[in-house]
Amino acid sequence: MKKKTRLLITSLAVPFVLSTGEVSTFAQTFTSEQKINIAPQEERLKLVGTFISSPTNRQPSYENMPGQLHSSDSLLLDSPPKGTYALKWVAPEGVTFDVYRGLTPFMDVPVFHNVTNGVTTDIASSLVFFPVLMIANPEGATEDFEVKVYAVY
């Protein structure tokens, strides 16, 4: 019953504020009671894959077959949890790279460019159907490096 009374008062207080152009103490007090504080949702992470990449591009994994050059082997994302909305990338500081999705042995499609340590990328809905990824065009690395991929959900 208390909520119904408050709703009735709100509908009466708002026209009063609008018609006079001034806010009464009653209206200010009442509207401050209506604020709702929603705690931000905590970001949850699950490791879904690890790449080992060389510092330069190399030939495709399939010899004598056309395809794009990349610097890592292909990685199949490991069961992202339900509700995954992004991928978080953990790599050595100072290393930048692109991420490609492998559609077939003949075609790799760029998905993300200039990925660096700590970057969070939106998950492409098509990754659900083609979850094979690889790293290409690394910069800033002088030796093989590791990249961990986390699902953000």
Short mmCIF file of C-alpha atoms in Angstrom, two decimals:
data_model
loop_
_atom_site.label_atom_id
_atom_site.label_comp_id
_atom_site.label_asym_id
_atom_site.label_seq_id
_atom_site.Cartn_x
_atom_site.Cartn_y
_atom_site.Cartn_z
CA MET A 1 0.00 0.00 0.00
CA LYS A 2 2.90 2.31 0.73
CA LYS A 3 4.15 2.01 -2.87
CA LYS A 4 0.77 3.00 -4.27
CA THR A 5 0.76 6.09 -2.09
CA ARG A 6 4.24 7.07 -3.26
CA LEU A 7 3.29 6.64 -6.89
CA LEU A 8 0.24 8.85 -6.38
CA ILE A 9 2.36 11.53 -4.69
CA THR A 10 4.89 11.41 -7.52
CA SER A 11 2.23 11.97 -10.12
CA LEU A 12 0.95 14.94 -8.12
CA ALA A 13 4.39 16.39 -7.31
CA VAL A 14 5.73 16.36 -10.87
CA PRO A 15 2.99 18.59 -12.36
CA PHE A 16 3.47 21.01 -9.47
CA VAL A 17 7.20 21.26 -10.20
CA LEU A 18 6.60 21.69 -13.91
CA SER A 19 3.84 24.29 -13.56
CA THR A 20 5.68 26.55 -11.10
CA GLY A 21 9.17 26.14 -12.52
CA GLU A 22 10.50 25.71 -8.97
CA VAL A 23 11.27 22.55 -7.09
CA SER A 24 9.74 22.37 -3.65
CA THR A 25 11.57 20.84 -0.70
CA PHE A 26 8.92 18.13 -0.70
CA ALA A 27 9.57 17.23 -4.35
CA GLN A 28 13.36 17.24 -3.86
CA THR A 29 13.12 14.97 -0.84
CA PHE A 30 10.69 12.64 -2.52
CA THR A 31 12.63 12.22 -5.75
CA SER A 32 15.87 11.47 -3.88
CA GLU A 33 14.10 8.51 -2.25
CA GLN A 34 13.46 7.06 -5.70
CA LYS A 35 17.13 6.60 -6.64
CA ILE A 36 18.14 2.99 -7.19
CA ASN A 37 21.76 1.98 -6.88
CA ILE A 38 22.63 -1.04 -8.99
CA ALA A 39 26.01 -2.56 -8.30
CA PRO A 40 28.09 -3.05 -11.46
CA GLN A 41 28.30 -6.67 -12.56
CA GLU A 42 31.67 -8.22 -11.88
CA GLU A 43 33.54 -9.32 -14.99
CA ARG A 44 34.13 -13.09 -15.00
CA LEU A 45 36.93 -14.68 -17.01
CA LYS A 46 37.58 -18.23 -18.24
CA LEU A 47 40.72 -19.28 -20.11
CA VAL A 48 39.57 -20.62 -23.49
CA GLY A 49 42.87 -20.92 -25.34
CA THR A 50 46.60 -20.29 -25.51
CA PHE A 51 48.66 -19.43 -28.61
CA ILE A 52 52.38 -19.79 -29.07
CA SER A 53 53.38 -17.37 -31.80
CA SER A 54 56.63 -16.69 -33.58
CA PRO A 55 57.78 -13.08 -34.01
CA THR A 56 57.19 -13.17 -37.79
CA ASN A 57 54.65 -14.66 -40.17
CA ARG A 58 55.36 -18.11 -41.56
CA GLN A 59 53.89 -20.44 -44.15
CA PRO A 60 50.41 -21.89 -43.60
CA SER A 61 50.16 -25.15 -41.66
CA TYR A 62 48.99 -26.98 -44.77
CA GLU A 63 51.97 -27.33 -47.12
CA ASN A 64 51.38 -26.81 -50.85
CA MET A 65 47.96 -25.29 -50.18
CA PRO A 66 47.06 -21.65 -50.65
CA GLY A 67 46.27 -19.68 -47.55
CA GLN A 68 47.36 -16.62 -45.71
CA LEU A 69 50.54 -16.36 -43.74
CA HIS A 70 50.25 -16.33 -39.98
CA SER A 71 52.62 -16.51 -37.03
CA SER A 72 50.87 -19.11 -34.84
CA ASP A 73 49.24 -22.46 -35.26
CA SER A 74 45.46 -22.52 -35.37
CA LEU A 75 43.63 -22.46 -32.06
CA LEU A 76 40.17 -23.87 -31.49
CA LEU A 77 38.46 -21.86 -28.76
CA ASP A 78 37.73 -24.18 -25.85
CA SER A 79 34.01 -24.05 -24.97
CA PRO A 80 33.34 -20.40 -24.10
CA PRO A 81 30.82 -20.28 -21.22
CA LYS A 82 27.21 -19.38 -21.90
CA GLY A 83 26.80 -15.61 -21.86
CA THR A 84 30.27 -14.88 -23.24
CA TYR A 85 30.20 -11.40 -24.77
CA ALA A 86 33.90 -10.60 -25.26
CA LEU A 87 37.42 -12.00 -25.44
CA LYS A 88 40.27 -10.67 -23.31
CA TRP A 89 43.81 -10.99 -24.68
CA VAL A 90 46.88 -11.37 -22.46
CA ALA A 91 50.21 -11.01 -24.29
CA PRO A 92 53.70 -9.70 -23.54
CA GLU A 93 53.89 -5.92 -23.15
CA GLY A 94 54.89 -4.11 -26.33
CA VAL A 95 53.66 -6.84 -28.69
CA THR A 96 50.89 -6.02 -31.19
CA PHE A 97 49.23 -8.51 -33.54
CA ASP A 98 46.20 -9.24 -35.69
CA VAL A 99 43.80 -12.12 -35.19
CA TYR A 100 42.42 -14.10 -38.11
CA ARG A 101 39.65 -16.66 -38.21
CA GLY A 102 40.23 -19.76 -40.30
CA LEU A 103 37.22 -20.57 -42.43
CA THR A 104 38.91 -23.27 -44.51
CA PRO A 105 42.51 -24.28 -45.20
CA PHE A 106 42.26 -21.92 -48.15
CA MET A 107 40.83 -18.81 -46.52
CA ASP A 108 41.59 -16.86 -43.35
CA VAL A 109 39.51 -13.80 -42.51
CA PRO A 110 40.75 -10.91 -40.36
CA VAL A 111 38.75 -10.55 -37.15
CA PHE A 112 40.73 -8.11 -34.94
CA HIS A 113 43.57 -5.70 -35.72
CA ASN A 114 46.26 -4.21 -33.47
CA VAL A 115 45.52 -6.40 -30.44
CA THR A 116 47.75 -5.72 -27.43
CA ASN A 117 48.05 -6.95 -23.86
CA GLY A 118 44.87 -6.53 -21.83
CA VAL A 119 42.64 -5.59 -24.76
CA THR A 120 39.04 -6.81 -24.63
CA THR A 121 37.35 -7.38 -27.99
CA ASP A 122 33.70 -7.99 -28.76
CA ILE A 123 33.11 -11.58 -29.62
CA ALA A 124 32.05 -11.99 -33.21
CA SER A 125 28.86 -14.04 -33.40
CA SER A 126 30.38 -15.99 -36.25
CA LEU A 127 33.06 -17.34 -33.89
CA VAL A 128 30.40 -19.67 -32.54
CA PHE A 129 30.31 -21.43 -35.92
CA PHE A 130 33.99 -21.01 -36.89
CA PRO A 131 35.94 -20.83 -33.60
CA VAL A 132 39.36 -21.44 -35.19
CA LEU A 133 41.69 -18.47 -34.64
CA MET A 134 45.31 -17.66 -35.46
CA ILE A 135 47.72 -14.78 -34.89
CA ALA A 136 49.24 -12.85 -37.80
CA ASN A 137 51.44 -9.82 -38.37
CA PRO A 138 53.06 -9.59 -34.93
CA GLU A 139 55.12 -6.51 -34.13
CA GLY A 140 57.40 -5.81 -31.20
CA ALA A 141 58.40 -9.44 -30.53
CA THR A 142 61.96 -10.73 -30.92
CA GLU A 143 61.28 -14.34 -29.93
CA ASP A 144 58.36 -16.77 -29.66
CA PHE A 145 55.67 -15.44 -27.33
CA GLU A 146 52.55 -16.70 -25.60
CA VAL A 147 49.06 -15.20 -25.88
CA LYS A 148 46.25 -16.31 -23.57
CA VAL A 149 42.62 -15.80 -24.58
CA TYR A 150 39.91 -15.46 -21.92
CA ALA A 151 36.16 -15.52 -22.39
CA VAL A 152 34.48 -12.59 -20.64
CA TYR A 153 31.02 -13.49 -19.39
#
